[in-house]
Coordinates of C-alpha atoms and ligand atoms in Angstrom, one line a residue:
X135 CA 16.9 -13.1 17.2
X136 CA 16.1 -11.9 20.7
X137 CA 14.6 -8.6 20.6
X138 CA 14.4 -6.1 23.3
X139 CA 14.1 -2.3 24.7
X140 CA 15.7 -1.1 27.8
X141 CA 18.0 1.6 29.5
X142 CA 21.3 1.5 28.1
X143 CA 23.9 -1.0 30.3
X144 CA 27.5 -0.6 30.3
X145 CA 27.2 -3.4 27.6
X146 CA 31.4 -4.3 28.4
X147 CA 32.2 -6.7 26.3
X148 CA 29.6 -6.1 23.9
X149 CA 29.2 -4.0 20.8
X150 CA 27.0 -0.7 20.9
X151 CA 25.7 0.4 18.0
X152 CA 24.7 3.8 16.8
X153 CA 23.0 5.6 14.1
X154 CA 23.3 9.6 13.0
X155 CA 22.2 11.4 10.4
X156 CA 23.5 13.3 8.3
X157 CA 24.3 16.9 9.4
X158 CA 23.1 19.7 7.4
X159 CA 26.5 20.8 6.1
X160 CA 25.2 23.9 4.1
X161 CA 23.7 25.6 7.5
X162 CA 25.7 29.0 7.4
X163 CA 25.8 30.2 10.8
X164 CA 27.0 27.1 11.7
X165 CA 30.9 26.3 12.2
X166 CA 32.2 23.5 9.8
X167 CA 32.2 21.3 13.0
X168 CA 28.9 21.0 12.9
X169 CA 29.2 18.6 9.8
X170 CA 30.6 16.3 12.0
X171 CA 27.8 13.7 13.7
X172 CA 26.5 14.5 17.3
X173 CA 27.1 11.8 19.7
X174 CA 24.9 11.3 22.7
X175 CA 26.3 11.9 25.7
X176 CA 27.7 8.3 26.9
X177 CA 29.6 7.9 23.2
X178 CA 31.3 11.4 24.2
X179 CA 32.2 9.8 27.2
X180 CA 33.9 6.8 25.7
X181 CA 35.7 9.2 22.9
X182 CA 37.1 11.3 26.3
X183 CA 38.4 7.8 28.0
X184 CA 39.8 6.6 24.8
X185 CA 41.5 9.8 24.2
X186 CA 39.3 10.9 21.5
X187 CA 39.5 7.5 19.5
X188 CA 35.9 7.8 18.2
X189 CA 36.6 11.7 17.0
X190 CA 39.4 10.8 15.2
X191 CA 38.3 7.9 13.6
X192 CA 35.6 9.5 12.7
X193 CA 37.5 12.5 10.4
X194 CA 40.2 10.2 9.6
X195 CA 37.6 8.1 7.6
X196 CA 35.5 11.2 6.5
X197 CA 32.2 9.7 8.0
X198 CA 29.8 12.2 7.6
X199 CA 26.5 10.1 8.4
X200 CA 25.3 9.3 4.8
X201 CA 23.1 6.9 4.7
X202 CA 25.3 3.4 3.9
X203 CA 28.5 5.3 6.0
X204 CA 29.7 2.2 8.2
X205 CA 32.4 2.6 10.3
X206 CA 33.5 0.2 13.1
X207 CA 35.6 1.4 16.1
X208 CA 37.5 -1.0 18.8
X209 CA 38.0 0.4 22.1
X210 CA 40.7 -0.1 24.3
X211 CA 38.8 -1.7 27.7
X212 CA 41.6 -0.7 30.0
X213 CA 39.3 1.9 30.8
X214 CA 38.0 -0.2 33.7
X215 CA 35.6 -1.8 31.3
X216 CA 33.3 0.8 31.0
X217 CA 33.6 1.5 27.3
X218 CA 31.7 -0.5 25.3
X219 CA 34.7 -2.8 23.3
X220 CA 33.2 -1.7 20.1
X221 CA 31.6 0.8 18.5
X222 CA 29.4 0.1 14.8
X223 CA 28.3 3.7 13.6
X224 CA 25.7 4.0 11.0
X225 CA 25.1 6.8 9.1
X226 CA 21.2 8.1 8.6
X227 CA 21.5 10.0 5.7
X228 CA 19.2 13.8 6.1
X229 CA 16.5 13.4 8.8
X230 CA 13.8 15.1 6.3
X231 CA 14.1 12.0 3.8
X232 CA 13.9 9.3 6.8
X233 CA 11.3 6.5 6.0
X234 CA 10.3 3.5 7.5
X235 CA 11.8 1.5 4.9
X236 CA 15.1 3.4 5.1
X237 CA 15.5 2.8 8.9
X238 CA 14.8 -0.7 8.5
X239 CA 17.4 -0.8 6.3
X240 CA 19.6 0.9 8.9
X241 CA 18.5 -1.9 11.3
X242 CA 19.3 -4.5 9.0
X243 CA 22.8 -3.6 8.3
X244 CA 23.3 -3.0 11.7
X245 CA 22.2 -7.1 12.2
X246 CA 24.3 -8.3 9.2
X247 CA 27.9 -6.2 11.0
X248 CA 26.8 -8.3 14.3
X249 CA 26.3 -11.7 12.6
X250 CA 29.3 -11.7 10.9
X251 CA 31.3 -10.2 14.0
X252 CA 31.7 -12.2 17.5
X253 CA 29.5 -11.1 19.8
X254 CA 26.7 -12.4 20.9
X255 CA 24.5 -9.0 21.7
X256 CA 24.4 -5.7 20.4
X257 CA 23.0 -2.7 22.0
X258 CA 21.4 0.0 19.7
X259 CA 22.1 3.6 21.1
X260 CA 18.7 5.5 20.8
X261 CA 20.2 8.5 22.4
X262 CA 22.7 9.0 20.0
X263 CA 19.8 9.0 17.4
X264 CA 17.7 11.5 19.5
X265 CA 20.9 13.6 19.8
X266 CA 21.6 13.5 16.1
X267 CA 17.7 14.5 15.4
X268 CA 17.6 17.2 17.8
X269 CA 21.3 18.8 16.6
X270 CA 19.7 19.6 13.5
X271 CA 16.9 21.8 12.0
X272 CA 14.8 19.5 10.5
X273 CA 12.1 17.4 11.8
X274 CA 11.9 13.5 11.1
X275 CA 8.7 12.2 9.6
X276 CA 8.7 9.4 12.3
X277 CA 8.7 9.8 16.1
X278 CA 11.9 8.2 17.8
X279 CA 10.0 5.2 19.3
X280 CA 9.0 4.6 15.3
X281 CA 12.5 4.8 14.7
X282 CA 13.3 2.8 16.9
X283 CA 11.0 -0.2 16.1
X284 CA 12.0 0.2 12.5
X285 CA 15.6 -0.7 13.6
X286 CA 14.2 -3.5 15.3
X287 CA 12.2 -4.9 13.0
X288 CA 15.1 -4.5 10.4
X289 CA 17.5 -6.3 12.4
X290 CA 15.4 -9.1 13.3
X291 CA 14.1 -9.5 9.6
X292 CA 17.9 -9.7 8.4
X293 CA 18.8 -12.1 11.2
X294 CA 16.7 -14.9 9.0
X295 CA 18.5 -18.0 7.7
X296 CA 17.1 -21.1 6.6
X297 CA 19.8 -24.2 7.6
X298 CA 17.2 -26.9 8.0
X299 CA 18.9 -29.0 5.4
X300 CA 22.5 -28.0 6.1
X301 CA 24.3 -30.7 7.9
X302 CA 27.6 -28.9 7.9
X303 CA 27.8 -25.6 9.1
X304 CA 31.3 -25.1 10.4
X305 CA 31.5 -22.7 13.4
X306 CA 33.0 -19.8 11.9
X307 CA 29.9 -19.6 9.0
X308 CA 27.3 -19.7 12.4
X309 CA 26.6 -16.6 13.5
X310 CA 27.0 -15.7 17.4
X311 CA 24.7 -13.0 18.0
X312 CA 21.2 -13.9 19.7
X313 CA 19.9 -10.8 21.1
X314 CA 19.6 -7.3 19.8
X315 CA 18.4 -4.4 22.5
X316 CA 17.4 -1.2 21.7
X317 CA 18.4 1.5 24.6
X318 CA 17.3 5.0 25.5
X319 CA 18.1 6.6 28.7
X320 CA 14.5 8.1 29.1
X321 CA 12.0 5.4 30.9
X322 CA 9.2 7.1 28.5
X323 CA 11.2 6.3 25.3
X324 CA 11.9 2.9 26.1
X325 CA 8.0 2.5 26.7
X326 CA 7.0 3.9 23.8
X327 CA 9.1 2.4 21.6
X328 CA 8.1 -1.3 23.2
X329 CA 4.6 0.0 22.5
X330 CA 5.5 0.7 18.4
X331 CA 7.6 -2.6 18.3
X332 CA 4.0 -4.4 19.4
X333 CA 2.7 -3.1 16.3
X334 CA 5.4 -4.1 14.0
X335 CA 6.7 -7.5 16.3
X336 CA 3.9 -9.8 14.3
X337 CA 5.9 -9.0 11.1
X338 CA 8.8 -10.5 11.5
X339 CA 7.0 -13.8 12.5
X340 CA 4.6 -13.3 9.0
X341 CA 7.8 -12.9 6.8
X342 CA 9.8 -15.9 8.3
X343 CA 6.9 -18.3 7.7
X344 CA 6.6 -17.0 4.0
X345 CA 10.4 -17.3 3.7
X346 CA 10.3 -20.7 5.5
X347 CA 7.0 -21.9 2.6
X348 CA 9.6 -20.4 -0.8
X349 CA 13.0 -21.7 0.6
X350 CA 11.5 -25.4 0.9
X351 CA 12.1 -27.7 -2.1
X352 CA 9.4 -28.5 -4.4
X353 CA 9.9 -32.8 -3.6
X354 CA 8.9 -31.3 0.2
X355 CA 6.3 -28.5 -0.3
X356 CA 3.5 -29.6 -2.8
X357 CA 0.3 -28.7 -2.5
X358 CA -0.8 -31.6 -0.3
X359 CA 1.8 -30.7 2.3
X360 CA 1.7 -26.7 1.7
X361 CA -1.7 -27.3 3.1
X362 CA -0.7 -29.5 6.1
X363 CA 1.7 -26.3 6.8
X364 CA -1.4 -24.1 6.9
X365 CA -3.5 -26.4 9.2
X366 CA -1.0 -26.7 11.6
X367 CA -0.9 -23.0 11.5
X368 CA -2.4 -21.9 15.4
X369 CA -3.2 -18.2 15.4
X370 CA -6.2 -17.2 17.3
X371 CA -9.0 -16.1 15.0
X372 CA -7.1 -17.5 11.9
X373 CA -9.3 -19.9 10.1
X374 CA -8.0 -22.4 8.3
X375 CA -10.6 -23.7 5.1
X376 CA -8.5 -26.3 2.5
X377 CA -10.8 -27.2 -1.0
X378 CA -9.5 -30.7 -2.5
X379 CA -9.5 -31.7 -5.7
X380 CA -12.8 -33.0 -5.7
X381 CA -14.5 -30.4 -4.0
X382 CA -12.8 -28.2 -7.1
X383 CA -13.7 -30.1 -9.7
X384 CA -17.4 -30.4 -8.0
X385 CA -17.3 -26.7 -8.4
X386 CA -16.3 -26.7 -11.9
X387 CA -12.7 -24.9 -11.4
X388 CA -11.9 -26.5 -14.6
X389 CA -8.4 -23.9 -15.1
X390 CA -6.8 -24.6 -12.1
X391 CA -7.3 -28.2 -12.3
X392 CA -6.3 -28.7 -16.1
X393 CA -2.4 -27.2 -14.4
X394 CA -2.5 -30.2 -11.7
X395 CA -3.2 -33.1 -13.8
X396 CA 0.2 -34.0 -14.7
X397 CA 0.7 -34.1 -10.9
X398 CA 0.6 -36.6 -8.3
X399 CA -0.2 -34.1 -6.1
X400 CA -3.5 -32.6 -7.2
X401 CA -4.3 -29.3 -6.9
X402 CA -6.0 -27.6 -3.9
X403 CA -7.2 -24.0 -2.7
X404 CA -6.8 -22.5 0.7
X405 CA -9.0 -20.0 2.4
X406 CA -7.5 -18.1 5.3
X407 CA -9.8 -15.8 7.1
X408 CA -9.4 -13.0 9.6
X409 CA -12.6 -11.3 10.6
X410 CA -10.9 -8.6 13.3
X411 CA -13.8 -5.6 11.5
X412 CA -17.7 -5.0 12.0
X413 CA -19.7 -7.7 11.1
X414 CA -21.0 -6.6 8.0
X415 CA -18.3 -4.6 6.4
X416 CA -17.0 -6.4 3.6
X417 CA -13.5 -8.3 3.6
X418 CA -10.2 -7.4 1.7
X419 CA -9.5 -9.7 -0.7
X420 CA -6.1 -11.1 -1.1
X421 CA -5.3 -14.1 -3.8
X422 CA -2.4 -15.5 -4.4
X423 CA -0.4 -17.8 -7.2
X424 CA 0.9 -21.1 -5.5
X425 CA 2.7 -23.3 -8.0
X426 CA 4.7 -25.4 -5.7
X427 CA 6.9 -26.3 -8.7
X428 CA 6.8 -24.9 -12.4
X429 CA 8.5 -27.3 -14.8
X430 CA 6.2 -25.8 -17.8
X431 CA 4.5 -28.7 -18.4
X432 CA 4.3 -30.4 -21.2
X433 CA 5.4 -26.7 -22.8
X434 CA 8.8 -28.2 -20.7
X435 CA 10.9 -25.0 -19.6
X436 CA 14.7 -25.5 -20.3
X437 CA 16.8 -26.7 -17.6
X438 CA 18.4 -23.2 -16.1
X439 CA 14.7 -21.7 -16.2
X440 CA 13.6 -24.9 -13.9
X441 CA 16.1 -24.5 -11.4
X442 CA 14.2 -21.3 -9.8
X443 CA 10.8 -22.5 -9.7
X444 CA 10.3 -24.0 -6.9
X445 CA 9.3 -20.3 -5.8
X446 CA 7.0 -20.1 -8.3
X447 CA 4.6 -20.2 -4.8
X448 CA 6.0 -17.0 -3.8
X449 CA 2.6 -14.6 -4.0
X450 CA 0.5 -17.6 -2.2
X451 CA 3.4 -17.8 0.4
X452 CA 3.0 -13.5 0.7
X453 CA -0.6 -14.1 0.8
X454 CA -0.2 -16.1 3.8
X455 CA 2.3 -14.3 5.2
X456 CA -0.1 -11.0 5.4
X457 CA -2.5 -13.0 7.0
X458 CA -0.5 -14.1 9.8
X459 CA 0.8 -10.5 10.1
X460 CA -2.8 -9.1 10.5
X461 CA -4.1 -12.0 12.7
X462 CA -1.2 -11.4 15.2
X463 CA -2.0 -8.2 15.6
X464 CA -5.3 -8.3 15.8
X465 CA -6.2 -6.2 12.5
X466 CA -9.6 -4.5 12.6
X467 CA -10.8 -5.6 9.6
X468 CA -11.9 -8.0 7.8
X469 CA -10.1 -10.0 5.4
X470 CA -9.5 -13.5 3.2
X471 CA -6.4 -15.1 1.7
X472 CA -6.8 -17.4 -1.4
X473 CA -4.4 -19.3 -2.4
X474 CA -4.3 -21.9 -5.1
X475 CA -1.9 -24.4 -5.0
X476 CA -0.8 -26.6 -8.1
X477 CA 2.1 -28.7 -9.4
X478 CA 2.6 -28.0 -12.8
X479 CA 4.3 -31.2 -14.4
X480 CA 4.8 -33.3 -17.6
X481 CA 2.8 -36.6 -17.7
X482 CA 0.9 -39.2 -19.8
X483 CA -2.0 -37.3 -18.2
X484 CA -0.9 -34.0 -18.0
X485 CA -3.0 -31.1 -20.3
X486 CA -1.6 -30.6 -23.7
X487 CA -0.8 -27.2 -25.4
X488 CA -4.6 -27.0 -27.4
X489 CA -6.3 -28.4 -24.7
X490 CA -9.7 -26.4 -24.0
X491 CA -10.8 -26.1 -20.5
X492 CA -14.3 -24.2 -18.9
X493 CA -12.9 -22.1 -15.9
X494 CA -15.0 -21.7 -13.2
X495 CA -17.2 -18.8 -14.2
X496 CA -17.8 -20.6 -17.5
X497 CA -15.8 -18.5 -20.1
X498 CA -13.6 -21.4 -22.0
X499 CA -9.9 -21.0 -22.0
X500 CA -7.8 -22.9 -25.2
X501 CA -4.5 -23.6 -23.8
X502 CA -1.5 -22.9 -26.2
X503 CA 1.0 -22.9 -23.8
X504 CA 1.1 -24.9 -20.9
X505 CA 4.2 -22.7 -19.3
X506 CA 1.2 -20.0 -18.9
X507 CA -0.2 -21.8 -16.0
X508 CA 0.0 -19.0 -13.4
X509 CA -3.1 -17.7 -15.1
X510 CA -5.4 -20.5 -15.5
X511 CA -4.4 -20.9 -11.4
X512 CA -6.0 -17.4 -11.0
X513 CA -8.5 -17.4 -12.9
X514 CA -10.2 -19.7 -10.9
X515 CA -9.4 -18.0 -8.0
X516 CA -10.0 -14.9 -8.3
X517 CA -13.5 -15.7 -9.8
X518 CA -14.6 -17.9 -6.7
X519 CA -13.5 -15.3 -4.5
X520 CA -15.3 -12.5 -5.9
X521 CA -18.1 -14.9 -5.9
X522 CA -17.9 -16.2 -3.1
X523 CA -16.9 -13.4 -0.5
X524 CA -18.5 -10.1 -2.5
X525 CA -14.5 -8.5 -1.3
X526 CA -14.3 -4.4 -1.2
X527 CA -11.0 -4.8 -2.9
X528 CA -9.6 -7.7 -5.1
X529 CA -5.3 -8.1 -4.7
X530 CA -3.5 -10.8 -6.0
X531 CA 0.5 -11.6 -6.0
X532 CA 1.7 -13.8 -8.5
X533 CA 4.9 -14.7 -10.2
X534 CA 3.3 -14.5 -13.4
X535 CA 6.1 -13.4 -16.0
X536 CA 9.8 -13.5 -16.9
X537 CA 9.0 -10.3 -18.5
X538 CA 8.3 -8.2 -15.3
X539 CA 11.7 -9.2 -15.1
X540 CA 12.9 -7.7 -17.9
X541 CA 11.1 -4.8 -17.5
X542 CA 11.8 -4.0 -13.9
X543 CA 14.6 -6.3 -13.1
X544 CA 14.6 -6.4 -9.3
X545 CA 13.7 -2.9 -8.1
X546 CA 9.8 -3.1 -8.5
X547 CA 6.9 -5.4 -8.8
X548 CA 5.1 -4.7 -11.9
X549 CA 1.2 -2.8 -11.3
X550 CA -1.8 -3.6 -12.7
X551 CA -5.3 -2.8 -12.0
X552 CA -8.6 -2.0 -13.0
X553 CA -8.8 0.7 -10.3
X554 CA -6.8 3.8 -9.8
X555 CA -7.7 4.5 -5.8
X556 CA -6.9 1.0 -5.3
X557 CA -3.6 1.8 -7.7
X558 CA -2.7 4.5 -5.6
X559 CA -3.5 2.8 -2.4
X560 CA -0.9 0.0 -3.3
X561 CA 1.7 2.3 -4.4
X562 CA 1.5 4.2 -1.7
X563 CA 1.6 1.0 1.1
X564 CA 5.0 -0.3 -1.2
X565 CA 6.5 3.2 -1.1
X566 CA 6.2 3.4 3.0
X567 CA 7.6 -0.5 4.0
X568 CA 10.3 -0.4 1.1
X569 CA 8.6 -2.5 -1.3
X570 CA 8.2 -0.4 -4.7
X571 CA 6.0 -1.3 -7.4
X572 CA 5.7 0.2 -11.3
X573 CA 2.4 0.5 -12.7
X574 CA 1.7 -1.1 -16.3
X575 CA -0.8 0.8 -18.7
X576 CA -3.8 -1.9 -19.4
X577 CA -6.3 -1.2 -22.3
X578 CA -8.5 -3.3 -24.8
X579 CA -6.0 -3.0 -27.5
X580 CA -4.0 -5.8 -25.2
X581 CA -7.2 -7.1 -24.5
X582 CA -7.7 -8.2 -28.1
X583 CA -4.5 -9.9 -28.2
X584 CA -5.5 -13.2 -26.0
X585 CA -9.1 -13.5 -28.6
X586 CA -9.1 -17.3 -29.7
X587 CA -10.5 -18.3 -32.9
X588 CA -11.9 -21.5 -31.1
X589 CA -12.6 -20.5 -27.3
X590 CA -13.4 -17.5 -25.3
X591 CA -10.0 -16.9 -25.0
X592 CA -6.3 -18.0 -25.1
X593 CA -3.6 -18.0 -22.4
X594 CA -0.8 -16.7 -24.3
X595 CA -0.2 -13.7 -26.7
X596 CA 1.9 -12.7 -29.5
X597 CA 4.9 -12.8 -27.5
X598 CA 4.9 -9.0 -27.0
X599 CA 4.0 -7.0 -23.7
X600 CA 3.7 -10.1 -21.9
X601 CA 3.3 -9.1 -18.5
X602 CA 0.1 -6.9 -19.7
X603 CA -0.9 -9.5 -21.8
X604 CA -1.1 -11.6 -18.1
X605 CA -2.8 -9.0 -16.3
X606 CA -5.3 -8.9 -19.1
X607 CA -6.0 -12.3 -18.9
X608 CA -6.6 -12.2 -15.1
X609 CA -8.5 -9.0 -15.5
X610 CA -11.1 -10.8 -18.0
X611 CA -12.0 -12.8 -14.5
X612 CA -13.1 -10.4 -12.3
X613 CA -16.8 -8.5 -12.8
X614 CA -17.1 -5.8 -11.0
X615 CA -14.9 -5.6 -8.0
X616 CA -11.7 -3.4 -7.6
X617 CA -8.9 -5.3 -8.4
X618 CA -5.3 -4.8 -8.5
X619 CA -2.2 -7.9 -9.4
X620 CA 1.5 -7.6 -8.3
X621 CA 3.7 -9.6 -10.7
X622 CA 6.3 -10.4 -8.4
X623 CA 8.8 -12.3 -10.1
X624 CA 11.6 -10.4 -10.0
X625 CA 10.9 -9.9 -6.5
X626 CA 10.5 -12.9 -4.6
X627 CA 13.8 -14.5 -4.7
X628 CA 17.5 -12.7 -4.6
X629 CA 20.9 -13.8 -5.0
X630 CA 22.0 -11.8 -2.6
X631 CA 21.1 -10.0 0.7
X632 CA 19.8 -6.4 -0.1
X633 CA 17.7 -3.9 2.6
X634 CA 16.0 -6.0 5.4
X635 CA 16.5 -9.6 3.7
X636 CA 19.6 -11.7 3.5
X637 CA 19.8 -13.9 0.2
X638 CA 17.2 -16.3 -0.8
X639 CA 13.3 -15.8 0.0
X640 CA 12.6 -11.8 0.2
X641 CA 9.0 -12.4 1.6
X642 CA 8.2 -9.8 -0.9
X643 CA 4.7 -8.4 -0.4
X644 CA 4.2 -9.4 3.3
X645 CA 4.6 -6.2 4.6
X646 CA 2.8 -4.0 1.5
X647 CA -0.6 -6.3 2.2
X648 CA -0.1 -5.7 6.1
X649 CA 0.6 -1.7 4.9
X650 CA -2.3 -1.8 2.6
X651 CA -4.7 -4.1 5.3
X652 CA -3.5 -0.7 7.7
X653 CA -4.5 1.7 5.2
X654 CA -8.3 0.6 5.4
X655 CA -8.3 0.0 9.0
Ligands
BES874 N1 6.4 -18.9 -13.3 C1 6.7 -18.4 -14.6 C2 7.1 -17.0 -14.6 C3 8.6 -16.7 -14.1 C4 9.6 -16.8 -14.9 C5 8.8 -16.4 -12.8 C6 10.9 -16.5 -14.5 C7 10.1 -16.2 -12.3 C8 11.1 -16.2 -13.2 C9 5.4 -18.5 -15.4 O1 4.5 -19.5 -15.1 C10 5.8 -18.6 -16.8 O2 6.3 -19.6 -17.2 N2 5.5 -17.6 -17.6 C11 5.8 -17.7 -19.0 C12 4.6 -17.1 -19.8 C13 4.7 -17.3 -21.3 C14 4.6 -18.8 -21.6 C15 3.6 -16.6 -21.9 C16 7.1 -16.8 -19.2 O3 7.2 -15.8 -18.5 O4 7.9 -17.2 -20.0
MN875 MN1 5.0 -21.3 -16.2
ZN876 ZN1 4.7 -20.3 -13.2

């Protein structure tokens, strides 16, 4: 999706898009007209060549500007083409609860009206959203060339669709629209707002490619190839480091490798770095699960539980994603992706539920279920990166439990850390880009619960709390550096389009690490 900022044109054929907000209804010294939405100056002018069309579409369907209030009007053009043919108005909801994420979300479904519709651009009417600010009393907490790079970035992040593999896509399923432009009638919006879009542009790009790693199938992405995908990755100042199996087992990464061995694909570990801080200061941390496919292993998951996890990648691929994000815009600070990547298959040679394996900082890890791989991935990484980098902060994504699932369904990613700034820090980052998380209470009592009789430890529970049974697990890996894990599984995937992502790959977590990366800039 093209993506660009100008004065408004007299878009003819095209469709103009607006958002308003929500009037303040219980102001008393205003008339009950007031309720209605303001329209900037050039939609007035349509409404008085239409004869009032827009007016009276507007009461007859109530549209009072909620946020979600969609209403789409068609104009006769035999106005000498100067009205815009149609007109998509979105409502705002009250200026004093605008957010980032909820503009986006504005943006977005102002994308998914246009791909469905004929047209192949849409203008978005900044006036009528400076109109609608400045009609009521209260002041937005974003300034209106934010605004209008959140709508940007929302309709450009919906516009994603992944048809590499469809061979059959008959005309009427492909979408028409190619370009959306955001317009304002001041010179010094339009700059502005092309200035806040340069901040938020490398996004978009970020997100796709983590969209573009989970939507691939597991016979295409395996940790061999996965890695390929990163090497061919060109982004000045990126650095691109790949460990093979050798080099791990060299190092003694004894977990992660006991999940590849019923793999023809062994396992691997990816280091991206961005140094964009002062030389000295210490990176950011960021580790992620990459299980190109999760069949259980010899612990064999039952057929319906396979069929998602080829996603099972999903907090390496929003690893990867952030570090693209802060690369492209040219972050300054200093910070290192991890990934590990493993197949975990079934196989003559694959580990067996009472294996034993010595992780890499030594502690010994009897293996009851081989299902509980996402762990025994981490462990090893997390360890060699707190090694091996000394970060100021530890985060790791992972799809780590069906549980969160249960617990959170898809609304939140489940918290948990050793840390409560870094805690806060996250929640904080998640609550301002749209992407919530729900911290998880983590003590020794759960601790206890992964005590082996024969090893240091064992990498499943009782069956209870399992999520915090995970995180306590990972948490027994890290020393002394503050650390937080996001179990995303509820989160990467959706079976159906919801805020700024259409079904399939969310890119969950992309835009908190980029949030987060921000917040210690
Ligand atoms: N990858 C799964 C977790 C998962 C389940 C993600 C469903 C997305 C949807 C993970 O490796 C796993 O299998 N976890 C087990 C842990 C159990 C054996 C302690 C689980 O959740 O059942
Ligand atoms: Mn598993
Ligand atoms: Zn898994």
């Amino acid at each position: 999706m093209k993506i660009n900022f100008s004065a408004p044109t007299k878009n003819k054929n095209g469709v103009t898009a607006l958002a308003v907000t929500e009037a303040e209804a219980e102001v008393s010294s205003k008339s009950a007209a007031k309720t209605e939405p303001v329209l900037s100056p050039i939609v007035a002018e349509w409404d008085k060549e239409s004869g009032g069309i827009i007016v009276r579409a507007l009461a007859h369907h109530r549209f009072k500007g909620k946020m979600g209030d969609e209403l789409e009007v068609i104009l006769p053009t035999s106005k000498g083409g100067d009205s815009a043919s149609s007109l998509m108005i979105f409502g705002m909801g009250k200026v004093a609860s605008l957010t980032r994420a909820k503009v986006g979300e504005i943006g977005a479904n102002i994308a998914a009206r246009g791909l469905g519709g004929n047209s192949s651009a849409i203008e978005i009417d900044l006036d009528s959203v400076a109109a609608s600010l400045e009609s009521g009393k209260e002041k937005p907490g974003l300034s209106l060339a934010e605004i209008a790079a959140e709508l940007a970035l929302g309709a450009a992040l919906r516009s994603y669709r992944f048809d590499k593999y469809r061979t059959k896509i008959k005309p009427e399923e492909q979408p028409n629209l190619t370009s959306i432009t955001i317009t304002s009638s001041d010179a010094a919006v339009v700059k502005s707002a092309k200035a806040a879009w340069a901040e938020r542009e490398s996004l978009v790009e970020a997100i796709e490619f983590t969209k573009d790693l989970v939507s691939e199938p597991p016979n295409v992405l395996n940790p061999i190839s996965y890695c390929a995908a990163l090497e061919r990755l060109k982004i000045a100042g990126l650095s691109v480091e790949i460990l093979d199996d050798k080099q791990l087992a060299k190092l003694g990464m004894g977990a992660l490798l006991g999940v590849g061995l019923g793999s023809p694909h062994r396992a691997r570990i990816a280091i991206l770095e961005w140094n964009g801080g002062a030389k000295k200061s210490k990176p950011i941390a960021l580790v992620g699960k990459g299980v190109t496919f999760d069949s259980g292993g010899l612990s064999l998951k039952p057929a319906k539980s396979m069929e998602d996890m080829k996603w099972d990648m999903a907090g390496s691929a929003a690893v990867v994603g952030a570090m693209i994000a802060v690369a492209k815009r040219r972050a300054r600070a200093n910070v290192v992706g991890v990934v590990g990547l493993v197949e975990n298959m079934p196989d003559g040679a694959a580990q067996r539920p009472g294996d034993i394996v010595k992780a890499y900082d030594g502690q010994t890890i009897e293996v009851l279920n081989t299902d509980a791989e996402g762990r025994l991935v981490l462990a090893d990484v997390l360890s060699y990166t707190e090694k091996r980098f000394s970060p100021s902060i530890m985060v790791d994504l992972a799809t780590l439990t069906g549980a969160i699932i249960t617990a959170l369904g898809h609304e939140n990613a489940g918290l948990f850390a050793n840390d409560e700034k870094l805690a806060a820090a996250i929640s904080a980052a998640g609550a301002e880009e749209g992407e919530t998380v729900w911290q998880f209470p983590m003590s020794d009592a759960y601790d206890k619960m992964i005590n082996s009789t024969i090893a240091d430890m064992k990498n499943i529970g009782d069956g209870t709390s399992g999520s915090i049974v995970g995180a306590q697990f990972l948490k027994r890996f890290v020393k002394d550096t503050a650390w937080a894990h996001l179990d995303i599984a509820g989160m990467a995937w959706s079976d159906k389009a919801k805020g700024t992502s259409p079904k399939g790959a969310t890119g969950w977590g992309v835009r908190l690490l980029d949030r987060l990366v921000r917040s210690y800039e």
